[in-house]
mmCIF file of C-alpha atoms in Angstrom:
data_model
loop_
_atom_site.group_PDB
_atom_site.id
_atom_site.type_symbol
_atom_site.label_atom_id
_atom_site.label_comp_id
_atom_site.label_asym_id
_atom_site.label_seq_id
_atom_site.Cartn_x
_atom_site.Cartn_y
_atom_site.Cartn_z
ATOM 1 C CA LYS A 1456 148.446 179.267 96.979
ATOM 2 C CA TRP A 1457 147.361 176.721 94.391
ATOM 3 C CA ASP A 1458 145.736 179.405 92.242
ATOM 4 C CA THR A 1459 148.997 181.269 91.572
ATOM 5 C CA GLU A 1460 151.227 181.259 88.518
ATOM 6 C CA GLU A 1461 154.124 180.398 90.827
ATOM 7 C CA TYR A 1462 152.404 177.133 91.792
ATOM 8 C CA ARG A 1463 151.605 176.350 88.133
ATOM 9 C CA GLN A 1464 155.289 176.700 87.259
ATOM 10 C CA LYS A 1465 156.312 174.614 90.244
ATOM 11 C CA ILE A 1466 154.215 171.633 89.166
ATOM 12 C CA LYS A 1467 155.000 172.239 85.472
ATOM 13 C CA ASN A 1468 151.349 172.194 84.420
ATOM 14 C CA THR A 1469 150.663 174.480 81.475
ATOM 15 C CA LYS A 1470 147.521 172.754 80.160
ATOM 16 C CA SER A 1471 144.999 172.775 83.024
ATOM 17 C CA THR A 1472 142.931 175.795 84.033
ATOM 18 C CA VAL A 1473 143.569 177.438 87.392
ATOM 19 C CA ARG A 1474 140.329 175.985 88.766
ATOM 20 C CA GLU A 1475 141.350 172.493 87.627
ATOM 21 C CA ILE A 1476 144.768 172.882 89.247
ATOM 22 C CA VAL A 1477 143.208 174.003 92.551
ATOM 23 C CA LEU A 1478 140.827 171.055 92.601
ATOM 24 C CA GLU A 1479 143.519 168.499 91.828
ATOM 25 C CA ALA A 1480 145.954 169.967 94.357
ATOM 26 C CA GLY A 1481 143.297 169.885 97.059
ATOM 27 C CA ARG A 1482 142.374 166.304 96.243
ATOM 28 C CA ASN A 1483 146.019 165.268 96.498
ATOM 29 C CA CYS A 1484 146.609 167.190 99.744
ATOM 30 C CA TYR A 1485 143.458 166.348 101.663
ATOM 31 C CA GLY A 1486 143.196 162.809 100.374
ATOM 32 C CA THR A 1487 146.697 162.124 101.655
ATOM 33 C CA MET A 1488 145.979 163.796 105.004
ATOM 34 C CA TYR A 1489 142.812 161.751 105.460
ATOM 35 C CA LYS A 1490 144.694 158.549 104.643
ATOM 36 C CA LEU A 1491 147.437 159.349 107.157
ATOM 37 C CA PHE A 1492 144.974 160.000 109.986
ATOM 38 C CA THR A 1493 142.789 156.978 109.279
ATOM 39 C CA GLU A 1494 145.778 154.650 108.972
ATOM 40 C CA ALA A 1495 146.923 155.952 112.366
ATOM 41 C CA GLY A 1496 143.585 154.830 113.843
ATOM 42 C CA TYR A 1497 141.511 158.027 113.743
ATOM 43 C CA LYS A 1498 138.335 156.904 112.017
ATOM 44 C CA VAL A 1499 136.239 160.028 112.675
ATOM 45 C CA ILE A 1500 137.871 163.294 111.637
ATOM 46 C CA LEU A 1501 136.069 166.602 112.259
ATOM 47 C CA ILE A 1502 137.836 169.537 110.609
ATOM 48 C CA SER A 1503 136.763 173.158 110.391
ATOM 49 C CA ILE A 1504 137.732 174.882 107.158
ATOM 50 C CA GLY A 1505 140.167 177.793 107.484
ATOM 51 C CA ASP A 1506 141.409 180.650 105.341
ATOM 52 C CA HIS A 1507 144.323 178.639 103.936
ATOM 53 C CA GLU A 1508 141.889 176.005 102.672
ATOM 54 C CA LEU A 1509 140.265 178.851 100.719
ATOM 55 C CA GLY A 1510 143.500 180.163 99.269
ATOM 56 C CA GLY A 1511 144.461 182.373 102.223
ATOM 57 C CA ASN A 1512 143.234 185.877 102.991
ATOM 58 C CA ALA A 1513 142.618 188.388 101.529
ATOM 59 C CA TRP A 1514 140.105 187.808 98.723
ATOM 60 C CA ALA A 1515 140.262 190.659 96.205
ATOM 61 C CA PRO A 1516 137.531 190.868 93.526
ATOM 62 C CA GLY A 1517 138.373 189.368 90.154
ATOM 63 C CA THR A 1518 141.408 187.396 91.327
ATOM 64 C CA SER A 1519 142.109 183.789 90.389
ATOM 65 C CA LYS A 1520 141.734 182.938 94.067
ATOM 66 C CA VAL A 1521 138.172 184.242 94.223
ATOM 67 C CA LYS A 1522 137.292 182.613 90.906
ATOM 68 C CA SER A 1523 138.537 179.291 92.353
ATOM 69 C CA LEU A 1524 136.713 179.439 95.698
ATOM 70 C CA SER A 1525 134.192 176.750 94.741
ATOM 71 C CA LYS A 1526 137.054 174.388 93.826
ATOM 72 C CA TYR A 1527 138.909 175.114 97.058
ATOM 73 C CA ARG A 1528 135.768 174.156 99.018
ATOM 74 C CA LYS A 1529 135.005 171.163 96.805
ATOM 75 C CA SER A 1530 138.448 169.604 97.276
ATOM 76 C CA PHE A 1531 138.200 170.111 101.050
ATOM 77 C CA LEU A 1532 134.803 168.471 101.399
ATOM 78 C CA GLU A 1533 135.839 165.601 99.103
ATOM 79 C CA GLY A 1534 138.906 165.010 101.248
ATOM 80 C CA PHE A 1535 137.299 165.106 104.688
ATOM 81 C CA ASN A 1536 133.496 165.203 104.591
ATOM 82 C CA THR A 1537 132.404 162.633 102.010
ATOM 83 C CA GLU A 1538 132.716 158.890 101.559
ATOM 84 C CA PRO A 1539 135.499 158.253 99.012
ATOM 85 C CA GLU A 1540 133.634 155.408 97.301
ATOM 86 C CA THR A 1541 130.152 156.922 97.057
ATOM 87 C CA GLY A 1542 130.582 160.678 97.479
ATOM 88 C CA ARG A 1543 127.888 160.680 100.173
ATOM 89 C CA PHE A 1544 128.213 163.206 102.974
ATOM 90 C CA LEU A 1545 129.653 161.508 106.056
ATOM 91 C CA PHE A 1546 127.813 163.256 108.875
ATOM 92 C CA ARG A 1547 124.173 162.632 108.008
ATOM 93 C CA LYS A 1548 122.514 161.756 111.318
ATOM 94 C CA ALA A 1549 120.051 164.406 112.472
ATOM 95 C CA ILE A 1550 120.173 165.926 115.944
ATOM 96 C CA GLY A 1551 116.597 165.383 117.068
ATOM 97 C CA SER A 1552 114.428 167.079 114.448
ATOM 98 C CA ALA A 1553 117.282 169.310 113.252
ATOM 99 C CA PRO A 1554 119.201 168.226 110.153
ATOM 100 C CA SER A 1555 122.885 167.550 110.675
ATOM 101 C CA ARG A 1556 123.858 170.369 108.312
ATOM 102 C CA PRO A 1557 122.442 173.664 106.972
ATOM 103 C CA MET A 1558 120.762 172.425 103.812
ATOM 104 C CA ASN A 1559 120.271 174.752 100.852
ATOM 105 C CA THR A 1560 123.056 177.075 101.960
ATOM 106 C CA LEU A 1561 126.629 177.557 100.783
ATOM 107 C CA PHE A 1562 127.727 175.793 103.955
ATOM 108 C CA GLN A 1563 125.721 172.571 103.654
ATOM 109 C CA GLN A 1564 128.857 170.477 103.142
ATOM 110 C CA THR A 1565 131.320 172.303 105.394
ATOM 111 C CA SER A 1566 129.182 173.018 108.482
ATOM 112 C CA TYR A 1567 127.696 170.068 110.341
ATOM 113 C CA ALA A 1568 126.783 168.553 113.710
ATOM 114 C CA HIS A 1569 128.004 165.143 114.834
ATOM 115 C CA GLN A 1570 127.430 163.349 118.139
ATOM 116 C CA HIS A 1571 130.258 161.137 119.360
ATOM 117 C CA ARG A 1572 129.246 159.253 122.495
ATOM 118 C CA ASN A 1573 128.197 161.890 125.051
ATOM 119 C CA VAL A 1574 129.556 164.931 123.180
ATOM 120 C CA LEU A 1575 127.907 166.929 120.423
ATOM 121 C CA PHE A 1576 130.466 168.514 118.098
ATOM 122 C CA ILE A 1577 129.302 171.324 115.818
ATOM 123 C CA THR A 1578 131.765 172.294 113.107
ATOM 124 C CA LEU A 1579 131.249 175.663 111.409
ATOM 125 C CA ASP A 1580 132.438 177.169 108.139
ATOM 126 C CA ALA A 1581 132.514 180.870 109.045
ATOM 127 C CA PHE A 1582 133.794 182.241 105.708
ATOM 128 C CA LEU A 1583 130.899 184.228 104.266
ATOM 129 C CA ARG A 1584 131.165 185.666 100.759
ATOM 130 C CA LYS A 1585 129.663 189.131 100.330
ATOM 131 C CA THR A 1586 128.402 190.682 97.102
ATOM 132 C CA GLY A 1587 131.312 193.133 97.097
ATOM 133 C CA PRO A 1588 134.375 194.146 99.131
ATOM 134 C CA PHE A 1589 133.294 194.551 102.736
ATOM 135 C CA GLN A 1590 134.817 196.682 105.458
ATOM 136 C CA ASP A 1591 133.333 198.629 108.343
ATOM 137 C CA ARG A 1592 136.236 200.419 110.000
ATOM 138 C CA GLU A 1593 134.067 201.987 112.682
ATOM 139 C CA HIS A 1594 132.978 198.607 114.017
ATOM 140 C CA GLY A 1595 136.062 196.602 113.006
ATOM 141 C CA LEU A 1596 134.265 194.349 110.533
ATOM 142 C CA GLY A 1597 135.547 192.727 107.350
ATOM 143 C CA GLY A 1598 138.631 194.144 105.680
ATOM 144 C CA GLU A 1599 139.597 190.972 103.780
ATOM 145 C CA GLY A 1600 137.918 191.711 100.458
ATOM 146 C CA LEU A 1601 134.879 189.707 99.370
ATOM 147 C CA ILE A 1602 134.909 187.329 102.341
ATOM 148 C CA THR A 1603 134.160 188.168 105.937
ATOM 149 C CA CYS A 1604 133.803 185.891 108.963
ATOM 150 C CA SER A 1605 130.265 185.560 110.261
ATOM 151 C CA ILE A 1606 127.496 183.047 110.943
ATOM 152 C CA GLU A 1607 124.161 184.566 109.981
ATOM 153 C CA GLY A 1608 120.849 184.055 108.201
ATOM 154 C CA GLU A 1609 119.765 180.469 107.544
ATOM 155 C CA HIS A 1610 123.184 179.253 108.653
ATOM 156 C CA LEU A 1611 122.625 180.759 112.101
ATOM 157 C CA ASN A 1612 119.027 179.520 112.237
ATOM 158 C CA TRP A 1613 120.199 175.965 111.577
ATOM 159 C CA PHE A 1614 122.877 176.293 114.269
ATOM 160 C CA GLU A 1615 120.349 177.461 116.860
ATOM 161 C CA ASN A 1616 117.910 174.679 115.952
ATOM 162 C CA VAL A 1617 120.655 172.085 116.492
ATOM 163 C CA LEU A 1618 121.342 173.539 119.949
ATOM 164 C CA ILE A 1619 117.627 173.540 120.805
ATOM 165 C CA GLU A 1620 117.374 169.856 119.891
ATOM 166 C CA ALA A 1621 120.622 169.002 121.683
ATOM 167 C CA ARG A 1622 119.307 170.412 124.944
ATOM 168 C CA LYS A 1623 116.369 167.987 124.746
ATOM 169 C CA ASP A 1624 118.684 164.967 124.439
ATOM 170 C CA GLU A 1625 119.812 163.492 127.757
ATOM 171 C CA THR A 1626 122.578 161.507 126.050
ATOM 172 C CA ILE A 1627 124.359 164.753 125.124
ATOM 173 C CA LYS A 1628 126.356 165.809 128.182
ATOM 174 C CA HIS A 1629 128.647 168.344 126.502
ATOM 175 C CA ILE A 1630 128.522 170.633 123.471
ATOM 176 C CA ILE A 1631 131.719 171.694 121.703
ATOM 177 C CA VAL A 1632 131.589 174.128 118.792
ATOM 178 C CA GLN A 1633 134.564 174.691 116.501
ATOM 179 C CA ALA A 1634 135.389 177.206 113.784
ATOM 180 C CA HIS A 1635 138.638 178.629 112.501
ATOM 181 C CA LEU A 1636 138.351 182.147 113.914
ATOM 182 C CA PRO A 1637 138.610 183.402 117.500
ATOM 183 C CA ILE A 1638 135.572 185.337 118.718
ATOM 184 C CA VAL A 1639 136.608 186.759 122.089
ATOM 185 C CA GLN A 1640 139.478 189.245 122.026
ATOM 186 C CA PRO A 1641 142.246 189.667 122.958
ATOM 187 C CA VAL A 1642 144.122 186.462 122.155
ATOM 188 C CA ARG A 1643 147.821 185.773 121.749
ATOM 189 C CA LYS A 1644 149.036 185.956 118.142
ATOM 190 C CA MET A 1645 152.173 184.792 116.342
ATOM 191 C CA SER A 1646 153.062 185.110 112.633
ATOM 192 C CA CYS A 1647 149.447 185.307 111.489
ATOM 193 C CA SER A 1648 146.931 187.655 109.917
ATOM 194 C CA GLY A 1649 144.965 187.807 113.174
ATOM 195 C CA GLN A 1650 141.610 187.430 111.455
ATOM 196 C CA PHE A 1651 138.639 187.117 113.806
ATOM 197 C CA MET A 1652 134.864 186.709 113.808
ATOM 198 C CA ASP A 1653 132.840 189.831 113.041
ATOM 199 C CA ASN A 1654 131.279 191.512 116.109
ATOM 200 C CA GLY A 1655 133.137 189.293 118.587
ATOM 201 C CA GLU A 1656 131.220 188.711 121.819
ATOM 202 C CA GLU A 1657 128.374 190.848 120.481
ATOM 203 C CA SER A 1658 127.880 188.515 117.516
ATOM 204 C CA ALA A 1659 124.690 186.513 117.224
ATOM 205 C CA LEU A 1660 126.831 183.369 117.127
ATOM 206 C CA TRP A 1661 128.380 183.990 120.540
ATOM 207 C CA LYS A 1662 125.054 185.038 122.084
ATOM 208 C CA VAL A 1663 123.357 181.869 120.814
ATOM 209 C CA MET A 1664 126.135 179.727 122.294
ATOM 210 C CA VAL A 1665 125.728 181.466 125.649
ATOM 211 C CA LYS A 1666 121.934 181.093 125.498
ATOM 212 C CA TYR A 1667 122.080 177.318 125.033
ATOM 213 C CA ASP A 1668 124.972 176.653 127.422
ATOM 214 C CA VAL A 1669 127.608 175.554 124.939
ATOM 215 C CA ASP A 1670 130.600 174.342 126.941
ATOM 216 C CA VAL A 1671 133.604 175.090 124.747
ATOM 217 C CA TYR A 1672 134.273 177.031 121.562
ATOM 218 C CA LEU A 1673 137.449 175.836 119.819
ATOM 219 C CA ALA A 1674 139.334 178.086 117.383
ATOM 220 C CA GLY A 1675 142.708 178.397 115.683
ATOM 221 C CA GLU A 1676 144.067 180.972 113.195
ATOM 222 C CA VAL A 1677 146.500 182.829 115.492
ATOM 223 C CA HIS A 1678 149.214 180.139 115.832
ATOM 224 C CA THR A 1679 149.376 180.171 119.617
ATOM 225 C CA ASN A 1680 147.290 179.322 122.698
ATOM 226 C CA THR A 1681 144.766 181.316 124.727
ATOM 227 C CA ALA A 1682 141.889 180.207 126.965
ATOM 228 C CA THR A 1683 139.183 182.745 127.839
ATOM 229 C CA LYS A 1684 135.989 182.504 129.894
ATOM 230 C CA ASP A 1685 132.927 184.515 128.930
ATOM 231 C CA SER A 1686 132.330 187.283 131.450
ATOM 232 C CA GLU A 1687 128.632 186.466 131.890
ATOM 233 C CA SER A 1688 128.468 182.678 131.482
ATOM 234 C CA ASN A 1689 130.507 179.484 131.737
ATOM 235 C CA LEU A 1690 131.275 179.371 128.005
ATOM 236 C CA LEU A 1691 134.986 178.882 127.320
ATOM 237 C CA GLN A 1692 136.906 179.882 124.217
ATOM 238 C CA VAL A 1693 140.022 177.765 123.702
ATOM 239 C CA VAL A 1694 142.333 178.880 120.898
ATOM 240 C CA SER A 1695 145.181 176.548 119.966
ATOM 241 C CA ARG A 1696 147.695 175.878 117.243
ATOM 242 C CA GLY A 1697 148.842 172.873 115.232
ATOM 243 C CA ASN A 1698 151.545 174.197 112.919
ATOM 244 C CA SER A 1699 153.709 171.242 111.867
ATOM 245 C CA PHE A 1700 152.260 169.343 114.842
ATOM 246 C CA SER A 1701 154.229 171.605 117.168
ATOM 247 C CA ASN A 1702 151.252 171.748 119.560
ATOM 248 C CA PHE A 1703 147.991 169.860 120.065
ATOM 249 C CA LEU A 1704 145.127 169.515 122.521
ATOM 250 C CA LYS A 1705 143.803 166.355 124.145
ATOM 251 C CA ILE A 1706 140.338 166.390 125.723
ATOM 252 C CA ASP A 1707 139.461 163.683 128.244
ATOM 253 C CA VAL A 1708 135.715 163.370 128.752
ATOM 254 C CA THR A 1709 133.362 161.982 131.394
ATOM 255 C CA ASP A 1710 129.705 162.855 131.923
ATOM 256 C CA ASN A 1711 130.642 165.784 134.182
ATOM 257 C CA VAL A 1712 134.171 166.730 133.141
ATOM 258 C CA LEU A 1713 136.032 168.130 130.148
ATOM 259 C CA ASN A 1714 139.748 167.913 130.903
ATOM 260 C CA ILE A 1715 141.691 169.834 128.235
ATOM 261 C CA THR A 1716 145.462 169.376 128.104
ATOM 262 C CA SER A 1717 147.826 171.217 125.775
ATOM 263 C CA TYR A 1718 151.080 169.622 124.605
ATOM 264 C CA ASN A 1719 154.155 171.297 123.070
ATOM 265 C CA GLU A 1720 156.725 169.618 120.881
ATOM 266 C CA ILE A 1721 160.218 169.529 122.425
ATOM 267 C CA GLY A 1722 163.584 168.655 120.895
ATOM 268 C CA LEU A 1723 166.654 170.014 119.189
ATOM 269 C CA LYS A 1724 165.202 170.148 115.677
ATOM 270 C CA ALA A 1725 162.953 172.931 114.400
ATOM 271 C CA LYS A 1726 160.217 170.338 113.806
ATOM 272 C CA ASN A 1727 159.522 166.591 113.547
ATOM 273 C CA ASN A 1728 161.051 165.764 116.935
ATOM 274 C CA HIS A 1729 158.064 163.500 117.710
ATOM 275 C CA ASN A 1730 158.409 164.233 121.425
ATOM 276 C CA TYR A 1731 155.978 166.255 123.531
ATOM 277 C CA GLU A 1732 155.523 167.621 127.037
ATOM 278 C CA GLU A 1733 152.471 169.003 128.808
ATOM 279 C CA TYR A 1734 152.174 172.758 128.333
ATOM 280 C CA GLY A 1735 148.954 173.604 130.155
ATOM 281 C CA ASN A 1736 145.713 172.178 131.501
ATOM 282 C CA LEU A 1737 142.123 173.388 131.755
ATOM 283 C CA PHE A 1738 139.800 171.287 133.947
ATOM 284 C CA LEU A 1739 136.068 171.950 133.532
ATOM 285 C CA ASN A 1740 134.089 170.210 136.281
ATOM 286 C CA LYS A 1741 130.450 170.849 135.430
ATOM 287 C CA ALA A 1742 129.207 169.067 138.537
ATOM 288 C CA ALA A 1743 130.835 171.798 140.622
ATOM 289 C CA LEU A 1744 128.961 174.469 138.637
ATOM 290 C CA CYS A 1745 125.532 173.076 139.518
#
C-alpha cells in the first residue's frame, strides 16, 4: 500500500509525490529481496508479478494506486528482471525464432520465457488494464475495477509462438508456465481475495497450454495448496503459497520426471521457525504416459 497517505506518514516523507514514493519503496523492497536470494546462492530468479506488486486489488478509477501503476511495475522489473549495473533485461535469449518476451506490449518486461537446462519456464504478467471499470457478472469476469486477469491479443500470440518453437526443440523436455492467478476452479482459499483468471478452463490461455502439451501451470494468490489435473489432457495446475516462507515447493527434474514436493513450516512460533516437513508430493512420470 505504498500509494496511501498512511504509508507516507509512516515513512515521514512529505516532499515526494505518490508516484516517487511508490518507485522508491519498490526499489528498496525488491532490491533487498533480490540481494537476499542471490547471496543465498539462487542466481536465477523467475518471479511472476501479483496483485500486491501492483498495489493490491481492487483498482478503482482515479485513485492514487491506479495513477501509480507504471511505477509499481517499474520498481518490480528493476528489482528482478534487469541487470542492476546496466538496466538491460535479464532474460533475452530467444526460444527458436520467438523472442523471449512480448515486445511492444505492456508486458514486455514482466512476461518472458527462459530455458534452464531441460525445462522451459514461461512467466506471465496476467494483469490487464482495461479502458474503464470491467465486470461481467453473467460470466464471472472482472470485478476488480480497471484491471482484470487475462492473457489476450499480442500477448497471447507471443505466448503461443514460444510454445510452437519450444515443441521443435529436443533439448526442452518439460514446459512450466507460471502466473499469479489460478485458472481451474475450485481451489482451496485462505484469507485472500480469491481472484482468478477470466474464463477459467475456457480461456484462450488454458486452451493454448493444452494444445501444446504444457506440463504444469503454477499459480498462487489463494494462500493455500491445490493440485488439479485437466479433465481432457495431462496438464496440471499446481497452486501453492509462500506467505512468510510458511510453505514452498521443490521440483526435482529428470528428462522424464517432474517430482513436485510441498513443504510446510513447523514449530512453536507463528513464523520464522526455519524448520520444515514434507506436506505432499506429486510425481509426474511422463514416460508412463507415452
